[in-house]
Short mmCIF file of C-alpha atoms and ligand atoms in Angstrom, two decimals:
data_model
loop_
_atom_site.label_atom_id
_atom_site.label_comp_id
_atom_site.label_asym_id
_atom_site.label_seq_id
_atom_site.Cartn_x
_atom_site.Cartn_y
_atom_site.Cartn_z
CA MET A 19 157.35 -109.52 90.49
CA LYS A 20 154.31 -108.66 92.63
CA LYS A 21 155.77 -105.30 93.67
CA TYR A 22 155.97 -104.24 89.99
CA LEU A 23 152.41 -105.17 89.00
CA ASN A 24 151.12 -101.60 89.31
CA SER A 25 153.95 -100.19 87.22
CA PHE A 26 153.28 -102.71 84.46
CA LYS A 27 149.58 -101.90 84.66
CA GLN A 28 150.41 -98.29 83.96
CA ILE A 29 152.56 -99.23 80.96
CA VAL A 30 150.38 -101.87 79.25
CA GLY A 31 146.96 -101.67 80.96
CA ALA A 32 145.26 -104.48 82.90
CA GLN A 33 143.86 -105.96 79.67
CA ASN A 34 147.41 -106.71 78.50
CA MET A 35 148.55 -108.54 81.63
CA ILE A 36 148.23 -112.23 82.47
CA THR A 37 148.58 -113.10 86.16
CA ASP A 38 146.16 -115.99 86.64
CA PRO A 39 148.27 -119.15 87.24
CA PHE A 40 145.88 -121.18 85.06
CA ASP A 41 146.37 -118.84 82.08
CA LEU A 42 150.10 -118.60 82.72
CA LYS A 43 150.57 -122.36 82.73
CA PRO A 44 150.89 -122.91 78.95
CA LEU A 45 153.19 -119.89 78.67
CA ASN A 46 155.45 -121.29 81.39
CA GLN A 47 155.85 -124.61 79.61
CA ASP A 48 157.55 -125.45 76.33
CA TRP A 49 155.90 -127.37 73.49
CA GLN A 50 157.63 -130.66 74.37
CA ARG A 51 156.99 -130.22 78.09
CA PHE A 52 160.67 -130.50 78.94
CA TYR A 53 160.94 -127.13 80.63
CA GLN A 54 158.85 -125.45 83.27
CA GLY A 55 159.16 -121.78 84.13
CA LYS A 56 157.80 -120.00 87.21
CA SER A 57 156.80 -116.68 85.74
CA GLU A 58 154.04 -114.83 87.60
CA LEU A 59 153.40 -112.28 84.88
CA ALA A 60 153.05 -112.17 81.13
CA VAL A 61 152.49 -108.95 79.21
CA THR A 62 150.96 -108.74 75.77
CA PRO A 63 151.92 -105.33 74.34
CA THR A 64 150.05 -103.97 71.34
CA SER A 65 152.67 -101.62 69.89
CA SER A 66 156.44 -101.15 69.51
CA LYS A 67 156.17 -98.14 71.79
CA MET A 68 154.68 -100.34 74.52
CA VAL A 69 157.47 -102.90 74.05
CA SER A 70 159.96 -100.07 74.35
CA GLU A 71 158.44 -98.80 77.60
CA ILE A 72 158.34 -102.31 79.07
CA LEU A 73 162.01 -102.95 78.28
CA GLN A 74 163.08 -99.57 79.56
CA PHE A 75 161.35 -100.25 82.86
CA CYS A 76 162.78 -103.77 83.07
CA ASN A 77 166.28 -102.53 82.32
CA GLN A 78 166.07 -99.91 85.01
CA ASN A 79 164.82 -102.41 87.57
CA ASN A 80 166.89 -105.40 86.47
CA ILE A 81 163.80 -107.47 85.61
CA LYS A 82 164.63 -110.40 83.33
CA VAL A 83 162.49 -110.84 80.22
CA VAL A 84 161.66 -113.78 77.95
CA PRO A 85 160.36 -112.84 74.51
CA GLN A 86 157.71 -115.32 73.42
CA GLY A 87 156.21 -115.88 69.98
CA GLY A 88 154.13 -118.97 69.26
CA ASN A 89 156.00 -120.92 71.98
CA THR A 90 156.78 -123.80 69.60
CA SER A 91 160.52 -123.82 70.34
CA PHE A 92 162.06 -127.29 70.52
CA VAL A 93 164.94 -126.07 72.70
CA GLY A 94 163.14 -124.31 75.55
CA GLY A 95 164.04 -120.93 74.02
CA ALA A 96 160.78 -119.18 74.89
CA THR A 97 160.27 -120.71 78.34
CA PRO A 98 161.36 -118.81 81.46
CA VAL A 99 164.23 -120.44 83.35
CA GLN A 100 163.11 -118.83 86.62
CA ASP A 101 160.38 -116.23 87.10
CA GLU A 102 161.25 -113.89 84.23
CA LEU A 103 158.60 -111.62 82.77
CA ILE A 104 157.08 -113.23 79.67
CA LEU A 105 156.73 -110.71 76.86
CA SER A 106 154.32 -112.25 74.40
CA LEU A 107 154.06 -110.73 70.92
CA ARG A 108 150.70 -112.37 70.21
CA LYS A 109 148.76 -109.08 70.06
CA MET A 110 151.15 -107.42 67.62
CA ASN A 111 149.61 -109.29 64.76
CA ASN A 112 148.90 -106.77 62.01
CA ILE A 113 150.00 -107.24 58.43
CA LEU A 114 150.79 -103.69 57.40
CA GLU A 115 151.37 -103.81 53.68
CA PHE A 116 152.10 -105.98 50.66
CA ASP A 117 153.86 -104.28 47.79
CA THR A 118 152.85 -106.04 44.58
CA THR A 119 155.68 -104.48 42.57
CA THR A 120 158.49 -105.63 44.84
CA SER A 121 156.67 -108.63 46.42
CA ILE A 122 157.73 -107.44 49.88
CA VAL A 123 155.38 -107.85 52.83
CA THR A 124 155.66 -105.72 55.97
CA ALA A 125 154.14 -107.04 59.16
CA GLU A 126 154.30 -106.97 62.93
CA SER A 127 156.20 -109.83 64.47
CA GLY A 128 153.27 -111.55 66.20
CA VAL A 129 151.54 -112.64 63.00
CA ILE A 130 151.19 -116.42 62.80
CA LEU A 131 152.93 -117.98 59.79
CA GLN A 132 149.69 -119.54 58.48
CA SER A 133 147.95 -116.14 58.67
CA MET A 134 150.77 -114.60 56.62
CA ASN A 135 150.20 -117.25 53.96
CA ASP A 136 146.40 -116.87 54.06
CA TYR A 137 146.82 -113.14 53.47
CA LEU A 138 149.43 -113.50 50.73
CA GLN A 139 147.42 -116.12 48.85
CA THR A 140 145.16 -113.38 47.43
CA TYR A 141 148.22 -112.06 45.62
CA ARG A 142 149.40 -115.57 44.65
CA TYR A 143 152.43 -115.22 46.91
CA GLN A 144 153.59 -117.13 49.97
CA MET A 145 156.20 -116.95 52.68
CA PRO A 146 159.53 -118.34 51.49
CA TRP A 147 159.78 -120.77 54.43
CA ASP A 148 157.39 -123.35 55.77
CA LEU A 149 157.33 -125.57 58.85
CA GLY A 150 155.05 -127.99 60.62
CA ALA A 151 154.36 -125.46 63.38
CA ARG A 152 152.87 -123.02 60.83
CA GLY A 153 149.53 -122.85 62.67
CA SER A 154 151.16 -121.46 65.85
CA CYS A 155 154.64 -120.10 65.19
CA GLN A 156 155.02 -116.38 64.54
CA LEU A 157 156.97 -114.21 62.16
CA GLY A 158 159.16 -112.83 64.98
CA GLY A 159 159.83 -116.31 66.42
CA ASN A 160 160.75 -117.59 62.97
CA ILE A 161 163.19 -114.72 62.44
CA ALA A 162 164.64 -114.96 65.96
CA THR A 163 165.42 -118.64 65.31
CA ASN A 164 166.31 -118.27 61.60
CA ALA A 165 163.83 -121.13 61.13
CA GLY A 166 164.56 -123.80 58.54
CA GLY A 167 161.78 -126.12 57.52
CA LEU A 168 160.52 -127.96 54.53
CA ASN A 169 161.72 -126.00 51.54
CA VAL A 170 165.22 -124.78 52.40
CA VAL A 171 166.41 -127.09 49.65
CA ARG A 172 164.58 -124.84 47.19
CA ASN A 173 164.65 -121.35 48.70
CA GLY A 174 167.69 -121.41 50.98
CA PRO A 175 167.65 -120.14 54.58
CA LEU A 176 165.17 -117.65 56.01
CA ARG A 177 167.79 -114.93 56.50
CA ASN A 178 168.05 -114.52 52.68
CA TYR A 179 164.50 -113.13 52.67
CA ILE A 180 164.57 -110.68 55.56
CA LEU A 181 165.17 -107.25 54.05
CA GLY A 182 164.42 -105.13 57.08
CA LEU A 183 163.58 -105.26 60.79
CA GLU A 184 162.39 -103.07 63.59
CA VAL A 185 163.97 -104.13 66.86
CA VAL A 186 163.48 -102.88 70.41
CA LEU A 187 166.75 -103.01 72.31
CA PRO A 188 166.98 -103.98 76.00
CA ASN A 189 167.39 -100.32 76.98
CA GLY A 190 164.09 -99.51 75.27
CA LYS A 191 165.54 -97.87 72.13
CA ILE A 192 163.61 -98.65 68.96
CA LEU A 193 166.16 -99.50 66.27
CA ASP A 194 164.69 -98.81 62.84
CA LEU A 195 166.32 -101.23 60.41
CA LEU A 196 163.24 -101.45 58.20
CA ASN A 197 164.18 -101.57 54.54
CA LYS A 198 162.46 -102.38 51.26
CA ASN A 199 165.49 -102.23 48.99
CA ARG A 200 166.65 -105.52 47.59
CA LYS A 201 170.10 -104.03 47.30
CA ASP A 202 171.63 -102.04 50.13
CA ASN A 203 175.40 -102.01 50.38
CA THR A 204 175.85 -99.35 53.00
CA GLY A 205 178.16 -101.14 55.36
CA THR A 206 177.60 -103.65 58.12
CA ASP A 207 174.18 -105.25 57.89
CA LEU A 208 173.06 -104.88 61.53
CA LYS A 209 169.75 -106.68 61.10
CA GLN A 210 171.65 -109.94 60.47
CA LEU A 211 172.75 -109.89 64.12
CA PHE A 212 169.16 -110.25 65.29
CA ILE A 213 168.24 -113.04 62.87
CA GLY A 214 168.87 -116.26 64.76
CA SER A 215 169.82 -114.45 68.00
CA GLU A 216 166.93 -116.15 69.84
CA GLY A 217 165.71 -113.06 71.62
CA THR A 218 169.01 -112.42 73.39
CA LEU A 219 169.90 -109.11 71.72
CA GLY A 220 166.58 -107.39 71.09
CA ILE A 221 162.87 -107.88 70.50
CA ILE A 222 161.82 -107.99 66.86
CA THR A 223 158.64 -105.98 66.43
CA LYS A 224 158.33 -105.60 62.62
CA ALA A 225 159.85 -107.08 59.51
CA ASN A 226 160.04 -106.63 55.74
CA VAL A 227 160.04 -110.01 54.04
CA LEU A 228 160.62 -110.81 50.40
CA CYS A 229 157.85 -113.24 49.40
CA ALA A 230 157.94 -116.15 46.96
CA PRO A 231 155.37 -116.69 44.20
CA ILE A 232 153.06 -119.66 44.76
CA PRO A 233 154.14 -122.26 42.22
CA GLU A 234 151.54 -122.95 39.53
CA GLN A 235 151.95 -126.65 40.03
CA ARG A 236 153.12 -128.99 42.76
CA GLN A 237 153.77 -132.70 42.39
CA VAL A 238 154.70 -135.01 45.22
CA PHE A 239 156.41 -138.37 44.75
CA PHE A 240 156.63 -140.91 47.56
CA LEU A 241 159.33 -143.53 46.99
CA GLU A 242 160.12 -146.80 48.71
CA LEU A 243 163.81 -147.69 48.79
CA LYS A 244 165.74 -150.82 49.74
CA GLY A 245 168.45 -149.14 51.78
CA PHE A 246 169.83 -145.84 52.97
CA ASP A 247 172.50 -145.88 50.23
CA GLU A 248 169.71 -145.84 47.66
CA ALA A 249 168.34 -142.69 49.29
CA ILE A 250 171.73 -141.03 48.86
CA GLN A 251 171.95 -142.10 45.19
CA LEU A 252 168.47 -140.69 44.72
CA LEU A 253 169.49 -137.41 46.40
CA ARG A 254 172.43 -137.06 43.99
CA SER A 255 170.03 -137.35 41.03
CA ALA A 256 167.32 -135.16 42.52
CA LYS A 257 169.78 -132.33 43.25
CA GLN A 258 169.98 -131.92 39.47
CA PHE A 259 166.25 -131.16 39.22
CA GLU A 260 165.80 -127.44 38.69
CA GLN A 261 162.30 -127.65 40.16
CA LEU A 262 163.21 -129.57 43.31
CA GLY A 263 161.04 -128.20 46.13
CA ALA A 264 161.68 -130.65 48.96
CA PHE A 265 163.53 -133.87 49.69
CA GLU A 266 162.43 -135.52 52.92
CA PHE A 267 163.50 -138.82 54.42
CA MET A 268 161.69 -141.30 56.69
CA GLU A 269 162.47 -144.80 58.01
CA GLY A 270 159.95 -147.58 57.29
CA ARG A 271 160.09 -148.98 60.81
CA ILE A 272 159.12 -145.57 62.19
CA LEU A 273 156.34 -145.01 59.66
CA GLN A 274 154.99 -148.41 60.65
CA ARG A 275 154.92 -147.32 64.27
CA CYS A 276 153.11 -144.13 63.21
CA LEU A 277 150.22 -146.13 61.69
CA PRO A 278 148.10 -146.40 64.86
CA PHE A 279 148.36 -142.64 65.41
CA ASN A 280 147.19 -141.72 61.91
CA PRO A 281 144.04 -143.87 61.59
CA GLN A 282 142.29 -141.49 59.16
CA LEU A 283 145.29 -141.01 56.92
CA LYS A 284 145.59 -143.14 53.80
CA ALA A 285 149.09 -144.61 53.52
CA PRO A 286 150.69 -144.33 50.08
CA PHE A 287 152.22 -147.81 50.61
CA GLU A 288 152.03 -150.66 52.99
CA PHE A 289 155.04 -149.40 54.97
CA LYS A 290 157.70 -152.06 55.59
CA ALA A 291 160.02 -151.99 58.57
CA ASP A 292 163.15 -152.76 56.57
CA LYS A 293 162.54 -150.14 53.83
CA TYR A 294 163.28 -146.45 53.57
CA TYR A 295 160.95 -143.76 52.26
CA VAL A 296 161.58 -140.47 50.54
CA LEU A 297 159.13 -137.70 49.77
CA ILE A 298 160.12 -135.47 46.86
CA GLU A 299 158.23 -132.36 45.91
CA ILE A 300 158.63 -130.82 42.49
CA CYS A 301 157.19 -127.37 41.95
CA GLY A 302 157.13 -124.82 39.18
CA GLN A 303 155.12 -123.23 36.44
CA GLN A 304 154.77 -126.40 34.43
CA ILE A 305 155.76 -129.87 35.56
CA GLU A 306 156.48 -132.66 33.13
CA LEU A 307 155.35 -135.61 35.16
CA GLU A 308 156.90 -138.21 32.85
CA TYR A 309 160.28 -136.53 32.92
CA TYR A 310 160.51 -136.90 36.69
CA PHE A 311 158.81 -140.28 36.86
CA GLU A 312 161.29 -141.82 34.42
CA ARG A 313 164.27 -140.45 36.30
CA LEU A 314 162.96 -141.55 39.69
CA LEU A 315 162.11 -144.99 38.35
CA LYS A 316 165.83 -145.67 37.95
CA HIS A 317 166.08 -145.76 41.75
CA THR A 318 163.04 -147.85 42.62
CA GLU A 319 159.92 -149.36 41.15
CA GLN A 320 157.90 -148.40 44.17
CA ILE A 321 156.77 -144.85 43.46
CA VAL A 322 153.47 -143.20 44.18
CA PHE A 323 152.59 -139.69 43.04
CA ASN A 324 149.62 -137.59 43.99
CA GLN A 325 146.65 -137.30 41.64
CA ASN A 326 145.02 -134.40 43.41
CA GLU A 327 145.52 -131.85 46.17
CA SER A 328 144.12 -134.03 48.95
CA GLU A 329 146.56 -136.85 48.10
CA LEU A 330 149.39 -134.32 48.09
CA GLN A 331 148.35 -133.12 51.55
CA ALA A 332 148.05 -136.69 52.82
CA MET A 333 151.57 -137.58 51.67
CA TRP A 334 152.98 -134.50 53.35
CA ARG A 335 151.00 -135.32 56.47
CA TRP A 336 152.87 -138.65 56.78
CA ARG A 337 156.13 -136.76 56.92
CA GLU A 338 154.87 -133.93 59.10
CA SER A 339 153.22 -136.19 61.65
CA VAL A 340 156.45 -138.02 62.45
CA PRO A 341 157.73 -135.61 65.19
CA GLU A 342 154.40 -135.45 67.05
CA ASN A 343 153.92 -139.23 66.77
CA LEU A 344 157.36 -139.95 68.19
CA HIS A 345 156.22 -138.22 71.36
CA LYS A 346 153.26 -140.60 71.54
CA MET A 347 155.60 -143.61 71.31
CA GLY A 348 157.50 -142.79 74.50
CA HIS A 349 159.88 -140.30 76.07
CA VAL A 350 162.03 -138.77 73.40
CA LEU A 351 165.50 -137.32 73.37
CA THR A 352 165.51 -135.29 70.21
CA TYR A 353 168.37 -133.62 68.33
CA ASP A 354 168.47 -131.44 65.27
CA LEU A 355 171.84 -131.68 63.57
CA SER A 356 173.63 -130.79 60.38
CA ILE A 357 175.93 -133.55 59.24
CA PRO A 358 176.89 -134.85 55.78
CA PRO A 359 173.74 -136.51 54.37
CA ASP A 360 175.50 -139.81 53.59
CA LYS A 361 176.39 -140.20 57.27
CA PHE A 362 172.82 -140.13 58.68
CA GLU A 363 172.35 -143.87 59.15
CA TRP A 364 175.89 -144.50 60.31
CA PHE A 365 175.55 -141.66 62.82
CA ALA A 366 172.30 -143.03 64.30
CA GLU A 367 173.87 -146.46 64.78
CA GLU A 368 177.08 -145.03 66.28
CA ILE A 369 175.19 -143.00 68.86
CA TYR A 370 172.74 -145.62 69.98
CA PRO A 371 173.29 -149.09 68.56
CA GLU A 372 170.03 -150.98 68.15
CA ARG A 373 169.24 -153.35 70.98
CA LYS A 374 166.24 -154.32 73.05
CA GLY A 375 164.63 -151.38 74.84
CA PRO A 376 165.16 -147.80 73.72
CA TYR A 377 165.37 -147.34 69.98
CA ASN A 378 166.61 -144.60 67.74
CA ALA A 379 164.60 -142.96 65.00
CA PHE A 380 165.81 -140.51 62.43
CA TYR A 381 164.05 -138.56 59.75
CA GLY A 382 164.35 -135.14 58.24
CA HIS A 383 165.49 -132.79 55.58
CA LEU A 384 167.97 -135.10 53.85
CA GLY A 385 168.08 -132.62 50.94
CA ASP A 386 169.92 -130.04 53.04
CA GLY A 387 171.83 -132.34 55.40
CA ASN A 388 169.58 -131.76 58.41
CA ILE A 389 168.91 -134.90 60.42
CA HIS A 390 166.31 -135.03 63.18
CA TYR A 391 167.76 -137.70 65.40
CA ASN A 392 165.71 -139.16 68.26
CA ILE A 393 166.01 -141.85 70.89
CA ILE A 394 162.75 -143.16 72.32
CA PHE A 395 162.64 -144.44 75.89
CA GLU A 396 159.91 -146.24 77.77
CA SER A 397 160.41 -144.31 81.00
CA VAL A 398 161.39 -140.76 81.75
CA GLU A 399 163.88 -141.99 84.39
CA GLU A 400 165.70 -144.10 81.83
CA MET A 401 165.77 -141.15 79.46
CA HIS A 402 167.30 -138.82 82.06
CA LYS A 403 169.85 -141.49 83.03
CA GLU A 404 171.08 -141.74 79.45
CA GLN A 405 170.81 -138.10 78.43
CA GLU A 406 174.25 -136.81 79.43
CA ARG A 407 176.15 -139.79 78.00
CA VAL A 408 174.20 -139.65 74.72
CA GLU A 409 174.61 -135.90 74.41
CA ASP A 410 178.36 -136.04 74.94
CA LYS A 411 178.64 -138.61 72.18
CA ILE A 412 176.42 -136.58 69.86
CA ILE A 413 178.41 -133.38 70.34
CA LYS A 414 181.77 -135.09 69.83
CA LEU A 415 180.67 -137.02 66.77
CA THR A 416 178.94 -133.99 65.19
CA LYS A 417 182.02 -131.88 65.78
CA SER A 418 184.29 -134.53 64.25
CA LEU A 419 182.10 -134.45 61.14
CA ASN A 420 182.36 -130.63 60.98
CA GLY A 421 178.60 -130.53 61.51
CA SER A 422 176.36 -128.31 63.62
CA ILE A 423 174.63 -129.16 66.90
CA SER A 424 171.69 -127.02 65.80
CA ALA A 425 170.68 -127.15 62.17
CA GLU A 426 167.47 -125.17 62.52
CA HIS A 427 165.83 -125.32 65.96
CA GLY A 428 168.30 -123.04 67.69
CA VAL A 429 170.17 -123.45 70.97
CA GLY A 430 167.85 -122.19 73.71
CA GLN A 431 168.30 -123.90 77.07
CA LEU A 432 168.85 -127.33 75.59
CA LYS A 433 172.18 -126.89 73.83
CA ARG A 434 173.59 -123.88 75.57
CA HIS A 435 176.29 -125.82 77.40
CA TYR A 436 177.74 -127.08 74.13
CA MET A 437 178.11 -123.71 72.45
CA GLU A 438 181.76 -123.22 73.31
CA ILE A 439 182.66 -126.64 71.90
CA GLN A 440 180.61 -125.93 68.77
CA LYS A 441 181.85 -122.41 68.11
CA GLY A 442 185.36 -122.52 69.58
CA LYS A 443 186.52 -120.33 72.45
CA GLU A 444 187.38 -117.27 70.38
CA THR A 445 184.20 -117.04 68.31
CA PHE A 446 182.06 -117.75 71.34
CA GLY A 447 183.91 -114.98 73.20
CA TYR A 448 183.00 -112.47 70.48
CA MET A 449 179.35 -113.57 70.65
CA GLN A 450 179.35 -112.88 74.39
CA GLU A 451 181.05 -109.53 73.80
CA LEU A 452 178.26 -108.59 71.39
CA LYS A 453 175.66 -109.53 74.00
CA ARG A 454 177.33 -107.14 76.45
CA VAL A 455 177.13 -104.31 73.89
CA PHE A 456 173.37 -104.67 73.35
CA ASP A 457 172.35 -105.96 76.76
CA PRO A 458 174.92 -105.00 79.41
CA ASN A 459 172.52 -105.85 82.25
CA ASN A 460 171.70 -109.25 80.77
CA ILE A 461 167.94 -108.81 81.04
CA LEU A 462 166.92 -110.40 77.73
CA ASN A 463 166.42 -114.15 77.64
CA PRO A 464 168.99 -114.99 80.31
CA GLU A 465 170.49 -118.50 80.40
CA LYS A 466 169.64 -119.11 76.76
CA LEU A 467 172.01 -119.54 73.84
CA LEU A 468 175.04 -117.82 75.43
C1 FAD B 521 155.35 -129.46 65.05
C2 FAD B 521 156.58 -128.60 64.97
C3 FAD B 521 157.35 -128.60 63.81
C4 FAD B 521 158.49 -127.80 63.72
N1 FAD B 521 159.21 -127.83 62.57
C5 FAD B 521 160.29 -127.01 62.45
C6 FAD B 521 161.05 -127.00 61.25
O1 FAD B 521 160.79 -127.74 60.31
N2 FAD B 521 162.08 -126.13 61.18
C7 FAD B 521 162.43 -125.30 62.21
O2 FAD B 521 163.38 -124.52 62.08
N3 FAD B 521 161.75 -125.34 63.37
C8 FAD B 521 160.71 -126.15 63.53
N4 FAD B 521 160.01 -126.17 64.71
C9 FAD B 521 160.47 -125.36 65.86
C10 FAD B 521 159.80 -123.98 65.97
O3 FAD B 521 158.53 -124.00 65.37
C11 FAD B 521 160.64 -122.87 65.34
O4 FAD B 521 161.82 -122.69 66.08
C12 FAD B 521 159.92 -121.53 65.20
O5 FAD B 521 160.67 -120.67 64.39
C13 FAD B 521 159.63 -120.86 66.54
O6 FAD B 521 158.68 -119.83 66.34
P1 FAD B 521 157.75 -119.34 67.57
O7 FAD B 521 157.00 -118.15 67.12
O8 FAD B 521 156.96 -120.46 68.10
O9 FAD B 521 158.87 -118.86 68.60
P2 FAD B 521 158.99 -119.22 70.16
O10 FAD B 521 159.06 -120.67 70.35
O11 FAD B 521 158.00 -118.48 70.92
O12 FAD B 521 160.44 -118.57 70.43
C14 FAD B 521 161.59 -119.10 69.84
C15 FAD B 521 162.78 -118.21 70.22
O13 FAD B 521 162.66 -116.93 69.63
C16 FAD B 521 162.55 -115.90 70.61
N5 FAD B 521 161.52 -114.97 70.10
C17 FAD B 521 160.23 -115.24 69.79
N6 FAD B 521 159.65 -114.16 69.28
C18 FAD B 521 160.58 -113.18 69.27
C19 FAD B 521 160.58 -111.82 68.87
N7 FAD B 521 159.52 -111.24 68.35
N8 FAD B 521 161.74 -111.11 69.01
C20 FAD B 521 162.85 -111.68 69.53
N9 FAD B 521 162.89 -112.95 69.94
C21 FAD B 521 161.78 -113.70 69.81
C22 FAD B 521 162.19 -116.62 71.90
O14 FAD B 521 162.65 -115.91 73.03
C23 FAD B 521 162.89 -117.94 71.72
O15 FAD B 521 164.24 -117.82 72.05
C24 FAD B 521 158.87 -126.98 64.83
C25 FAD B 521 158.09 -126.98 65.99
C26 FAD B 521 156.96 -127.77 66.06
C27 FAD B 521 156.16 -127.73 67.33
#
């Protein structure tokens, strides 16, 4: 890379280059610290034109490139495998326009999700997706991973809300797919190819997003349940609620283990190891508290609901703190799967039957069939020893349930080797063919996804 430093300086300027190993360190490492890249250079372009010039130069010189957003990927998607150039979108962080008639926001791809929401709040709108990484993850990273999150049960997947994109292709061409029409039936919808393509086909530089109104009211219920079957019965009832905003599941024994890590946070219950907990959010213009309370009461007598905004935030915090707390409990193998909701508990037990030593922990978006399944080990050696065996079992069992090995986190480096099993030879072949069309020299995010 050293021999190209001057060329990059001419394209982006010294102020948009990171070469100091200390500053590069966090960019070379993924959020979970599973992956370590060896990149010697990161560039932080400030315009689509600059991105275009960088890619054109890289394509001509066969320099591999990793697009990086907020670097919160759970699958090593934004971490270099070798010494690829890191192309960080962090400085392309302008919100360009909000159209109050159509409720469409147009922004550059480096805007942080929380900043999008802060901006939209003035108009009483919000982004239609939400995730725990909202303080760091970026618009472009969210689109490149077709991020899921906490309210898919209400709004559906992210791709429903992306109306237009600007994408820079590996050869440097700027593809203008920007669009503010809700309806556009003019043939193949090319932008869909880039949503969820994890930076392997092009770099997303701008987007038009259809925003969602901020609900007038939000009400959170926290329920304690005797068993997992009760959670499924509850889900069947809750699916009938027109105002269902979220349906999240947690195990009591895991919440108990989270207690020491959340000393400031008031627990809605005294969590019990043999119980199960569900967080339900109801949102809408007007919420009839009694209506929901009565219906939920049929499933359990242990219900707490928030009285004010800070209690609402605290209840959500219990759910949102689970992933980070698991990492404080030990070394975690973590999987993000779609399987039928009623199979969650059975699945966890099948993969790693409870015994002394490592233990499994599952939680997640029960409302849309997305389980976050984890096994926690005391030592990193033990974890690595078990990883391959566990993963083989997970892939086979998920496949046999017609599920997906990646519900929302993407494939990245972590699940790449299982793509052919997941997709089938033929479909996977067409995906690779498509990659060759857009990126014949394979410079964009090599050794990820495909
Ligand atoms: C605490 C926490 C909670 C999370 N919760 C959820 C959750 O509920 N649901 C969920 O889906 N995910 C979740 N994630 C995972 C992660 O936040 C998402 O995958 C997110 O969408 C990644 O955004 P990012 O900007 O950090 O992208 P990065 O991690 O930087 O990149 C992700 C992928 O997108 C590519 N990419 C990034 N920017 C661009 C661009 N502009 N153009 C093209 N390619 C690009 C990268 O190369 C990489 O392949 C969570 C992560 C954390 C740390």
